[in-house]
Amino acid sequence: MHAAAEPAPSPIRRVVIAGGGTAGWMAAAALSRTLGKVIDVTLVESDEIGTIGVGEATIPTLMTFHRLLGIGEQEFMAQTQATIKLGINFESWRDVGQDYFHSFGLTGTDHWTAGFQHFWMRGRERGLASAYDDYCLELKAALDGRFAHLPKRKLNYAYHLDATLYARYLRRFSEANGARRIEGKIADVATDPASGCITALQLENGTRVEGDFFIDCTGFRALLIEKTLGVGFEDWSHWLFNDRAFAVPTATVRDAVPYTRSIAGPAGWQWRIPLQHRVGNGIVYSSRYMDDDQARDTLLSSIDGAPLREPFAVRFRPGQRLRYWEKNCVALGLSASFIEPLESTTIHLIQRGIIHLMQTFPRTLSRPDIDQYNMRMADELQHARDFVILHFNVTDRQDTPYWRDCSAMPIPDSLRHRIELFRETGRVFHVPTELFAENSWIQVMMGQGIYPREYHRSADLMGDAELKGFLDGIRQDVDRTLRQLPPHMEYVRSYAPAAGA
Ligand SMILES: Cc1cc2nc3c(=O)[nH]c(=O)nc-3n(C[C@H](O)[C@H](O)[C@H](O)COP(=O)(O)OP(=O)(O)OC[C@H]3O[C@@H](n4cnc5c(N)ncnc54)[C@H](O)[C@@H]3O)c2cc1C
């Protein structure tokens, strides 16, 4: 039995969010929209400090968040210069010059006993199947640069968005739902000496913002959860070597493709995220293997359009808070955890944190609630972390010390089990609540070079003719649907042209 937590001084009514980046405004939007009638929501942010300025690729779960809040897609896309993201093209990850695609769609059709990959493997063995990619509509549409909302066949997709505009959009949304914004720099955080709970934010300009419950969205500064409450950090840099990035936006030189490009380099990787009005570019690297000048030069020598500003540097440490919720404070966003930018997990994890918080939103503090929240978040983090480590560890690249060390590093047992299970049996270990679905694991495992030794016996039940008919039917359906899709940007321009465009 756990002891009851120290009671908050009063039932929770005043919620104070420290920080107005993506995390802060997503939290303000959700709280004000759903609980705004019974709680006060105040957000404190500092224009002088600003936000991190990166974080522009999302995953499909953002749509769920918007649906819960009643955010309309066309308006949101127009306000944030958003484009469609059907997945990520991984270039030179398995080996230099070898690409694969992680799409958000489903590949083929599963049988209840066995996933599509088993039937495809048998088909490939019998010379009846073409490339695995041919059976996924989203993947083919992405590489063909096509997209539309079709009446009968809904594609799985996410967005590329301008993070600054997204925070502004959510600010307007939150304020319209009653949230209050206070501009100012937090100079001090007051706590109650008896309970240790946070009682107020003291701003440099003398304003004191009191609250019953606090959400730390101060980014890597972690002013509340770490600097005030002293919650430590579990470092994952032995699995995730990258710790620095440079980002630079560039002018658009061609129509945006509906996918993120992730291009592996000698000591990390580069991203390219096309929006309606510009392209986000960046390099993520390990300072143990590449120096800053080299990284900056590599980035600038590989961009397409003219830079719209000087490249800006970001430093980070991969890992997670030992506890996400401590006393009367929950950490969201970069103050809570950061895996690394690959696979765009942070905005999703912010959203998961918000949804769990909304579902357990306390009347007064309760230790079981806090424990439950911490367990759920740690669990989700671990799965997402393993998925990201997979990309670095399972590779044939041996061309630089970085890749040799990535492929030789010891990996978490949880990931080792997944890899062995897939390699031996073609089956995927999957937890229902985890972010990445089976199809994601399969695409990345095969893309990085793991081919299963066996396929399920169910695949033997079909004779060659039946199996060929089954596989061809799926591929033809993909091709037929593909032909109905217009070019991605043609669709975006008519569906959700950027405000002022
Ligand atoms: C290189 C890189 C690339 C990334 N790419 C992606 C991606 O593609 N997709 C994705 O999902 N995520 C990505 N992320 C993560 C992404 O940055 C976060 O999802 C997102 O920006 C959330 O940040 P945040 O709100 O936690 O912090 P921030 O944006 O840093 O916001 C912190 C807020 O706290 C305020 N603040 C701090 N100190 C004080 C103070 N003393 N007083 C008052 N206010 C204060 C700041 O002013 C700011 O408003 C990336 C991260 C990195 C490092």
Coordinates of C-alpha atoms and ligand atoms in Angstrom, one line a residue:
M1 CA 0.0 0.0 0.0
H2 CA 1.2 3.5 -0.8
A3 CA 0.9 6.2 1.7
A4 CA -1.5 9.0 0.7
A5 CA 0.2 12.0 -1.0
E6 CA 0.5 15.3 0.8
P7 CA -2.8 17.0 0.2
A8 CA -2.8 20.1 -1.9
P9 CA -3.7 23.2 0.1
S10 CA -7.1 23.2 -1.6
P11 CA -9.1 21.3 -4.2
I12 CA -7.5 21.8 -7.5
R13 CA -9.1 24.8 -9.3
R14 CA -6.2 27.0 -10.5
V15 CA -3.9 25.3 -13.1
V16 CA -0.8 27.2 -14.1
I17 CA 1.1 26.2 -17.2
A18 CA 4.8 27.3 -17.2
G19 CA 5.9 27.7 -20.8
G20 CA 4.2 28.4 -24.1
G21 CA 5.9 26.2 -26.7
T22 CA 4.0 23.4 -28.4
A23 CA 3.6 21.5 -25.1
G24 CA 2.3 24.5 -23.1
W25 CA -0.2 25.6 -25.7
M26 CA -1.4 22.0 -26.4
A27 CA -2.0 21.6 -22.7
A28 CA -3.8 25.0 -22.4
A29 CA -6.0 24.1 -25.4
A30 CA -7.0 20.8 -24.0
L31 CA -7.6 21.9 -20.4
S32 CA -9.5 25.1 -21.4
R33 CA -11.6 23.3 -23.9
T34 CA -12.6 20.4 -21.8
L35 CA -12.4 21.5 -18.1
G36 CA -12.5 25.3 -18.6
K37 CA -15.8 25.6 -16.8
V38 CA -14.5 24.1 -13.6
I39 CA -10.9 25.2 -13.5
D40 CA -8.9 28.3 -14.3
V41 CA -6.1 27.9 -16.8
T42 CA -3.3 30.4 -16.8
L43 CA -0.2 30.1 -19.0
V44 CA 3.0 32.0 -18.4
E45 CA 5.5 32.4 -21.2
S46 CA 8.4 34.6 -22.0
D47 CA 8.8 36.2 -25.4
E48 CA 12.4 37.0 -24.5
I49 CA 13.3 33.3 -24.1
G50 CA 11.1 32.1 -26.9
T51 CA 10.5 28.5 -27.9
I52 CA 12.9 25.8 -29.2
G53 CA 11.8 26.5 -32.8
V54 CA 11.9 23.0 -34.1
G55 CA 9.4 20.1 -34.1
E56 CA 7.4 20.3 -37.3
A57 CA 6.8 16.7 -38.3
T58 CA 3.9 14.9 -36.6
I59 CA 2.3 11.4 -36.6
P60 CA -1.3 10.5 -37.3
T61 CA -2.4 10.6 -33.6
L62 CA -2.4 14.4 -33.8
M63 CA -5.7 14.0 -35.7
T64 CA -7.2 12.3 -32.6
F65 CA -6.1 15.2 -30.4
H66 CA -7.7 17.7 -32.8
R67 CA -10.9 15.6 -33.0
L68 CA -11.2 15.5 -29.2
L69 CA -10.8 19.3 -29.1
G70 CA -13.1 20.0 -32.1
I71 CA -10.3 21.6 -34.1
G72 CA -11.2 21.7 -37.8
E73 CA -8.6 20.3 -40.2
Q74 CA -8.9 22.8 -43.0
E75 CA -8.6 25.8 -40.6
F76 CA -5.7 24.2 -38.7
M77 CA -3.8 23.4 -41.9
A78 CA -4.4 26.9 -43.4
Q79 CA -3.3 28.6 -40.2
T80 CA -0.1 26.5 -39.8
Q81 CA 1.1 26.3 -43.4
A82 CA 0.6 22.6 -43.0
T83 CA 1.2 19.9 -45.6
I84 CA 0.4 16.2 -45.6
K85 CA 2.8 13.6 -44.2
L86 CA 2.2 10.0 -45.3
G87 CA 5.4 8.7 -43.8
I88 CA 9.2 9.0 -43.8
N89 CA 11.6 8.2 -46.5
F90 CA 14.7 6.7 -44.8
E91 CA 17.7 7.3 -47.1
S92 CA 21.0 5.5 -46.6
W93 CA 20.0 4.1 -43.2
R94 CA 20.4 0.4 -44.0
D95 CA 23.5 1.2 -46.1
V96 CA 24.8 4.1 -48.1
G97 CA 22.6 4.5 -51.1
Q98 CA 19.8 2.1 -49.9
D99 CA 16.5 3.7 -49.1
Y100 CA 13.2 2.4 -47.5
F101 CA 10.0 4.0 -46.5
H102 CA 8.1 3.9 -43.2
S103 CA 4.5 4.7 -44.2
F104 CA 1.6 5.4 -41.9
G105 CA -0.6 3.0 -43.9
L106 CA -1.3 -0.6 -43.6
T107 CA 0.4 -3.0 -45.9
G108 CA -1.8 -5.7 -47.5
T109 CA -4.5 -7.5 -45.6
D110 CA -3.9 -9.6 -42.5
H111 CA -5.5 -12.9 -41.6
W112 CA -6.5 -13.3 -38.0
T113 CA -3.8 -15.9 -37.5
A114 CA -1.0 -14.2 -39.3
G115 CA -0.1 -10.8 -40.6
F116 CA 0.2 -10.0 -44.3
Q117 CA 4.0 -10.3 -44.2
H118 CA 3.7 -14.1 -43.8
F119 CA 1.7 -14.4 -47.1
W120 CA 4.0 -12.0 -48.8
M121 CA 7.0 -14.0 -47.7
R122 CA 5.6 -17.1 -49.1
G123 CA 4.7 -15.3 -52.3
R124 CA 8.2 -14.0 -52.6
E125 CA 9.6 -17.5 -52.0
R126 CA 7.4 -18.8 -54.8
G127 CA 8.1 -15.9 -57.2
L128 CA 4.5 -14.6 -56.9
A129 CA 5.0 -11.4 -55.0
S130 CA 6.6 -8.1 -56.0
A131 CA 8.2 -5.6 -53.5
Y132 CA 6.5 -5.4 -50.1
D133 CA 6.0 -1.7 -50.7
D134 CA 3.7 -2.4 -53.6
Y135 CA 0.9 -3.5 -51.3
C136 CA 0.7 -0.2 -49.3
L137 CA -1.4 2.7 -50.7
E138 CA 0.1 5.4 -48.4
L139 CA 3.6 4.4 -49.4
K140 CA 2.9 4.4 -53.1
A141 CA 1.0 7.7 -52.8
A142 CA 3.8 9.3 -50.9
L143 CA 6.5 8.4 -53.4
D144 CA 4.2 9.4 -56.2
G145 CA 3.5 12.7 -54.5
R146 CA -0.2 12.2 -54.3
F147 CA -2.9 12.8 -51.8
A148 CA -6.7 13.3 -51.3
H149 CA -9.5 12.6 -48.9
L150 CA -11.3 9.8 -50.8
P151 CA -14.9 9.1 -50.0
K152 CA -14.4 5.3 -49.7
R153 CA -10.8 4.8 -48.8
K154 CA -9.4 6.9 -45.9
L155 CA -5.6 7.3 -46.1
N156 CA -3.6 7.3 -42.8
Y157 CA -1.6 10.5 -42.6
A158 CA -0.2 13.2 -40.3
Y159 CA 1.0 16.7 -41.0
H160 CA 4.1 18.8 -41.4
L161 CA 3.4 22.1 -39.7
D162 CA 5.0 25.4 -38.7
A163 CA 5.6 25.0 -35.0
T164 CA 5.5 28.7 -34.2
L165 CA 2.3 29.1 -36.1
Y166 CA 0.8 26.1 -34.4
A167 CA 1.6 27.5 -30.9
R168 CA 0.0 30.8 -32.0
Y169 CA -3.1 29.0 -33.4
L170 CA -3.5 27.0 -30.1
R171 CA -3.0 30.2 -28.2
R172 CA -6.0 31.8 -29.9
F173 CA -8.0 28.6 -29.5
S174 CA -7.1 28.5 -25.7
E175 CA -7.8 32.1 -25.1
A176 CA -11.2 31.8 -26.9
N177 CA -11.9 29.0 -24.4
G178 CA -11.1 31.1 -21.4
A179 CA -7.3 30.4 -20.8
R180 CA -5.4 33.4 -19.6
R181 CA -1.9 34.2 -20.8
I182 CA 0.7 36.1 -18.8
E183 CA 3.9 37.4 -20.4
G184 CA 7.0 37.3 -18.2
K185 CA 10.1 35.6 -17.2
I186 CA 9.9 33.1 -14.3
A187 CA 12.5 34.1 -11.8
D188 CA 11.6 31.9 -8.9
V189 CA 9.3 29.1 -8.0
A190 CA 7.7 29.1 -4.5
T191 CA 6.9 25.9 -2.7
D192 CA 5.0 25.1 0.5
P193 CA 7.6 24.2 3.2
A194 CA 5.4 21.5 4.7
S195 CA 4.2 19.6 1.6
G196 CA 6.9 20.6 -0.9
C197 CA 4.1 21.4 -3.4
I198 CA 4.6 24.3 -5.7
T199 CA 2.5 27.3 -4.7
A200 CA 3.4 30.1 -7.1
L201 CA 5.6 31.3 -10.0
Q202 CA 7.4 34.5 -9.2
L203 CA 8.0 36.6 -12.4
E204 CA 10.9 39.0 -12.9
N205 CA 8.5 41.8 -13.3
G206 CA 7.1 41.3 -9.8
T207 CA 4.0 39.4 -10.8
R208 CA 3.2 36.4 -8.6
V209 CA 1.1 33.6 -10.3
E210 CA -0.4 31.4 -7.7
G211 CA -1.9 28.0 -8.5
D212 CA -3.0 24.6 -7.1
F213 CA -1.6 22.5 -9.9
F214 CA 1.3 23.3 -12.2
I215 CA 2.4 21.9 -15.6
D216 CA 6.0 22.3 -16.5
C217 CA 6.3 23.1 -20.2
T218 CA 9.5 25.1 -19.9
G219 CA 11.4 22.8 -22.3
F220 CA 14.9 21.6 -21.6
R221 CA 15.1 24.1 -18.8
A222 CA 12.7 22.0 -16.7
L223 CA 12.3 24.8 -14.2
L224 CA 9.6 23.2 -12.1
I225 CA 10.1 19.5 -12.3
E226 CA 13.9 19.5 -12.0
K227 CA 15.1 22.9 -10.8
T228 CA 12.4 23.2 -8.1
L229 CA 11.2 19.7 -7.3
G230 CA 14.6 18.0 -8.0
V231 CA 13.3 15.1 -10.1
G232 CA 16.2 13.5 -11.8
F233 CA 16.8 12.3 -15.3
E234 CA 17.5 8.9 -16.8
D235 CA 20.1 9.3 -19.5
W236 CA 19.8 7.2 -22.6
S237 CA 22.9 8.5 -24.5
H238 CA 24.5 5.1 -24.4
W239 CA 21.7 4.0 -26.8
L240 CA 21.0 7.3 -28.6
F241 CA 24.3 8.9 -29.5
N242 CA 23.0 12.1 -31.0
D243 CA 23.0 15.2 -28.8
R244 CA 23.1 18.2 -31.1
A245 CA 21.3 19.7 -34.0
F246 CA 21.4 22.6 -36.4
A247 CA 18.2 23.7 -38.0
V248 CA 17.6 26.1 -40.9
P249 CA 14.5 27.0 -42.9
T250 CA 14.9 27.5 -46.6
A251 CA 12.8 28.9 -49.4
T252 CA 10.5 26.5 -51.3
V253 CA 11.9 25.6 -54.7
R254 CA 9.4 22.9 -55.7
D255 CA 6.1 21.6 -54.6
A256 CA 6.1 19.9 -51.2
V257 CA 6.3 16.1 -51.2
P258 CA 3.9 14.4 -48.7
Y259 CA 6.6 12.8 -46.6
T260 CA 9.5 13.7 -44.4
R261 CA 13.0 12.9 -45.7
S262 CA 15.4 11.4 -43.2
I263 CA 18.9 11.1 -44.7
A264 CA 21.6 9.2 -42.8
G265 CA 25.0 10.8 -42.8
P266 CA 28.5 9.9 -41.4
A267 CA 27.6 10.8 -37.8
G268 CA 23.9 11.2 -37.6
W269 CA 21.2 12.2 -40.0
Q270 CA 19.4 15.2 -41.7
W271 CA 15.7 16.0 -42.0
R272 CA 13.8 17.8 -44.6
I273 CA 10.2 18.8 -43.8
P274 CA 8.4 20.6 -46.6
L275 CA 5.6 23.1 -45.6
Q276 CA 3.5 25.2 -47.9
H277 CA 5.6 28.4 -47.5
R278 CA 9.1 27.0 -46.7
V279 CA 11.1 23.9 -46.0
G280 CA 12.5 22.9 -42.6
N281 CA 16.0 21.4 -42.7
G282 CA 18.2 20.2 -40.0
I283 CA 21.1 18.0 -39.1
V284 CA 21.1 15.8 -36.0
Y285 CA 24.5 14.5 -34.9
S286 CA 26.6 13.2 -32.1
S287 CA 29.2 15.6 -30.8
R288 CA 31.4 12.6 -30.0
Y289 CA 31.8 11.9 -33.7
M290 CA 31.3 15.2 -35.5
D291 CA 32.2 18.8 -34.5
D292 CA 29.8 21.7 -34.8
D293 CA 31.5 23.4 -37.8
Q294 CA 31.5 20.2 -39.7
A295 CA 27.8 19.6 -39.0
R296 CA 26.9 23.2 -39.9
D297 CA 28.8 23.0 -43.2
T298 CA 27.3 19.6 -44.0
L299 CA 23.8 21.0 -43.5
L300 CA 24.4 24.2 -45.5
S301 CA 26.0 22.3 -48.4
S302 CA 23.1 20.0 -48.8
I303 CA 20.0 22.3 -48.7
D304 CA 18.1 23.1 -51.8
G305 CA 16.6 26.6 -51.5
A306 CA 18.1 29.8 -50.1
P307 CA 18.4 29.9 -46.3
L308 CA 15.8 32.1 -44.7
R309 CA 18.0 32.7 -41.6
E310 CA 21.3 31.6 -40.1
P311 CA 21.3 28.0 -38.9
F312 CA 20.6 27.8 -35.2
A313 CA 22.0 25.3 -32.8
V314 CA 20.1 23.0 -30.4
R315 CA 21.7 20.8 -27.8
F316 CA 19.8 18.0 -26.1
R317 CA 20.2 15.0 -23.9
P318 CA 18.2 11.9 -24.7
G319 CA 16.4 10.4 -21.8
Q320 CA 13.4 10.7 -19.5
R321 CA 12.4 12.2 -16.2
L322 CA 12.5 9.6 -13.4
R323 CA 9.0 10.7 -12.6
Y324 CA 6.7 12.8 -14.9
W325 CA 4.3 13.8 -12.2
E326 CA 5.8 14.9 -8.9
K327 CA 3.7 16.4 -6.1
N328 CA 1.4 18.9 -7.8
C329 CA 3.4 19.2 -11.0
V330 CA 3.3 17.3 -14.3
A331 CA 6.0 17.8 -16.8
L332 CA 5.1 17.7 -20.5
G333 CA 7.2 18.1 -23.6
L334 CA 10.9 18.5 -23.5
S335 CA 11.0 19.1 -19.7
A336 CA 9.6 15.5 -19.4
S337 CA 11.5 13.5 -21.9
F338 CA 13.3 13.5 -25.3
I339 CA 14.2 10.5 -27.3
E340 CA 15.6 12.2 -30.3
P341 CA 14.0 13.8 -33.3
L342 CA 13.8 10.7 -35.5
E343 CA 10.3 9.4 -36.0
S344 CA 8.7 12.6 -34.6
T345 CA 7.7 11.2 -31.2
T346 CA 7.6 14.3 -29.0
I347 CA 4.4 16.0 -30.1
H348 CA 2.7 12.6 -29.8
L349 CA 4.1 12.1 -26.3
I350 CA 2.9 15.5 -25.3
Q351 CA -0.5 14.6 -26.5
R352 CA -0.4 11.3 -24.6
G353 CA 0.6 13.1 -21.4
I354 CA -2.3 15.5 -21.8
I355 CA -4.8 12.8 -22.5
H356 CA -3.7 10.7 -19.5
L357 CA -3.8 13.8 -17.4
M358 CA -7.3 14.8 -18.5
Q359 CA -8.5 11.2 -17.8
T360 CA -7.1 11.3 -14.3
F361 CA -7.5 15.0 -13.6
P362 CA -7.4 15.1 -9.8
R363 CA -9.9 16.8 -7.5
T364 CA -7.2 16.7 -4.9
L365 CA -3.8 14.9 -5.2
S366 CA -3.9 11.2 -5.0
R367 CA -0.8 9.0 -4.8
P368 CA -2.4 6.1 -6.9
D369 CA -3.2 8.6 -9.7
I370 CA 0.3 9.9 -9.7
D371 CA 1.8 6.4 -9.7
Q372 CA -0.5 5.3 -12.5
Y373 CA 0.3 8.3 -14.6
N374 CA 4.1 7.8 -14.2
M375 CA 3.8 4.1 -15.0
R376 CA 1.8 4.7 -18.2
M377 CA 4.1 7.4 -19.5
A378 CA 7.3 5.4 -18.7
D379 CA 5.8 2.5 -20.5
E380 CA 4.9 4.4 -23.6
L381 CA 8.3 6.1 -23.6
Q382 CA 10.1 2.8 -23.5
H383 CA 8.3 1.4 -26.6
A384 CA 8.9 4.6 -28.6
R385 CA 12.6 4.7 -27.4
D386 CA 13.1 1.1 -28.6
F387 CA 11.6 1.8 -31.9
V388 CA 14.0 4.7 -32.5
I389 CA 17.1 2.7 -31.3
L390 CA 16.2 0.0 -33.8
H391 CA 17.0 2.4 -36.7
F392 CA 20.5 3.1 -35.4
N393 CA 21.4 -0.4 -34.2
V394 CA 20.2 -2.7 -37.0
T395 CA 22.2 -1.4 -40.0
D396 CA 24.7 -2.7 -42.4
R397 CA 26.5 0.6 -42.4
Q398 CA 30.1 0.2 -41.3
D399 CA 31.5 3.1 -43.2
T400 CA 32.3 5.4 -40.2
P401 CA 33.1 4.9 -36.5
Y402 CA 29.6 6.3 -35.6
W403 CA 27.8 3.5 -37.5
R404 CA 30.2 0.9 -36.4
D405 CA 29.6 1.8 -32.8
C406 CA 25.8 2.1 -33.3
S407 CA 25.6 -1.4 -34.7
A408 CA 27.8 -2.8 -32.0
M409 CA 26.2 -1.2 -29.0
P410 CA 24.3 -3.3 -26.5
I411 CA 20.6 -2.7 -26.8
P412 CA 17.7 -2.9 -24.3
D413 CA 16.4 -6.4 -23.7
S414 CA 12.9 -5.3 -24.7
L415 CA 14.2 -4.4 -28.1
R416 CA 16.4 -7.5 -28.4
H417 CA 13.3 -9.6 -27.9
R418 CA 11.3 -7.9 -30.6
I419 CA 14.1 -8.2 -33.1
E420 CA 14.7 -11.9 -32.3
L421 CA 11.0 -12.7 -32.4
F422 CA 10.7 -11.1 -35.9
R423 CA 13.9 -12.6 -37.2
E424 CA 12.9 -16.1 -36.1
T425 CA 9.2 -16.2 -36.7
G426 CA 8.1 -13.1 -38.8
R427 CA 5.8 -12.2 -35.9
V428 CA 5.8 -8.8 -34.2
F429 CA 5.5 -8.3 -30.5
H430 CA 3.2 -5.4 -30.1
V431 CA 1.6 -3.7 -27.1
P432 CA -1.9 -2.4 -27.8
T433 CA -1.3 1.0 -26.2
E434 CA 2.1 1.6 -27.9
L435 CA 2.6 4.3 -30.4
F436 CA 4.0 2.4 -33.4
A437 CA 1.7 -0.3 -34.8
E438 CA 2.9 -3.7 -36.1
N439 CA 3.1 -2.3 -39.7
S440 CA 5.6 0.3 -38.5
W441 CA 7.8 -2.3 -36.8
I442 CA 7.7 -4.5 -39.9
Q443 CA 8.5 -1.8 -42.3
V444 CA 11.4 -0.5 -40.3
M445 CA 12.8 -4.0 -39.4
M446 CA 12.7 -5.1 -43.0
G447 CA 13.9 -1.7 -44.2
Q448 CA 16.9 -1.9 -41.9
G449 CA 17.6 -5.4 -43.1
I450 CA 15.9 -8.0 -40.9
Y451 CA 14.2 -10.7 -42.9
P452 CA 12.3 -13.4 -41.0
R453 CA 13.6 -16.9 -41.3
E454 CA 10.1 -18.4 -41.3
Y455 CA 6.5 -17.6 -42.2
H456 CA 3.3 -18.7 -40.5
R457 CA 1.8 -22.1 -41.5
S458 CA -1.4 -20.2 -42.5
A459 CA 0.4 -19.0 -45.6
D460 CA 0.8 -22.6 -46.7
L461 CA -3.0 -23.1 -46.9
M462 CA -3.2 -21.2 -50.2
G463 CA -2.1 -22.9 -53.4
D464 CA 0.0 -20.8 -55.7
A465 CA -2.9 -19.7 -57.9
E466 CA -4.9 -18.6 -54.9
L467 CA -1.9 -16.8 -53.3
K468 CA -1.1 -15.0 -56.6
G469 CA -4.8 -13.9 -56.9
F470 CA -4.7 -12.7 -53.3
L471 CA -1.5 -10.7 -53.7
D472 CA -2.3 -9.4 -57.2
G473 CA -5.8 -8.3 -56.0
I474 CA -4.3 -6.1 -53.2
R475 CA -1.7 -4.6 -55.5
Q476 CA -4.2 -3.8 -58.2
D477 CA -6.5 -2.2 -55.7
V478 CA -3.5 0.0 -54.5
D479 CA -2.8 1.0 -58.2
R480 CA -6.4 1.7 -58.9
T481 CA -6.8 3.9 -55.9
L482 CA -3.5 5.6 -56.6
R483 CA -4.8 6.7 -60.0
Q484 CA -7.7 8.6 -58.3
L485 CA -5.3 10.7 -56.3
P486 CA -4.3 14.2 -57.5
P487 CA -0.9 15.6 -56.9
H488 CA -0.4 16.4 -53.2
M489 CA 0.1 20.2 -53.4
E490 CA -2.7 20.6 -56.0
Y491 CA -5.0 19.1 -53.4
V492 CA -3.6 21.0 -50.4
R493 CA -3.9 24.3 -52.4
S494 CA -7.6 23.7 -53.0
Y495 CA -8.4 22.1 -49.6
A496 CA -6.5 24.2 -47.1
P497 CA -4.4 27.0 -48.7
A498 CA -2.3 28.8 -46.2
A499 CA -3.9 31.9 -44.8
G500 CA -2.8 34.8 -46.9
A501 CA -1.6 32.6 -49.7
Ligands
LIG1 C1 16.4 19.0 -33.3 C2 15.0 18.7 -32.9 C3 14.0 18.4 -33.8 C4 12.7 18.1 -33.4 N1 11.8 17.7 -34.3 C5 10.6 17.2 -33.9 C6 9.6 16.8 -34.8 O1 9.8 16.8 -36.0 N2 8.4 16.4 -34.3 C7 8.2 16.3 -33.0 O2 7.1 15.9 -32.6 N3 9.0 16.8 -32.1 C8 10.2 17.3 -32.5 N4 11.1 17.7 -31.6 C9 10.7 18.0 -30.3 C10 10.0 19.4 -30.3 O3 11.0 20.3 -30.2 C11 9.0 19.4 -29.2 O4 8.0 18.5 -29.6 C12 8.3 20.7 -29.1 O5 8.9 21.8 -29.6 C13 7.9 21.0 -27.6 O6 8.7 21.8 -27.0 P1 8.3 22.3 -25.6 O7 7.0 23.1 -25.7 O8 8.4 21.3 -24.6 O9 9.5 23.4 -25.3 P2 9.9 24.8 -25.9 O10 9.5 25.0 -27.3 O11 11.3 25.0 -25.6 O12 9.1 25.8 -25.0 C14 9.5 26.2 -23.7 C15 8.6 27.3 -23.3 O13 9.0 27.7 -21.9 C16 9.2 29.0 -21.8 N5 10.2 29.3 -20.8 C17 11.3 28.7 -20.5 N6 11.9 29.2 -19.4 C18 11.1 30.2 -19.0 C19 11.2 31.2 -18.0 N7 12.2 31.3 -17.1 N8 10.1 32.1 -17.8 C20 9.1 32.0 -18.7 N9 9.0 31.1 -19.7 C21 10.0 30.3 -19.8 C22 9.7 29.4 -23.2 O14 9.6 30.8 -23.4 C23 8.8 28.6 -24.1 O15 7.6 29.3 -24.2 C24 12.4 18.1 -32.0 C25 13.4 18.4 -31.1 C26 14.7 18.7 -31.5 C27 15.7 19.1 -30.4

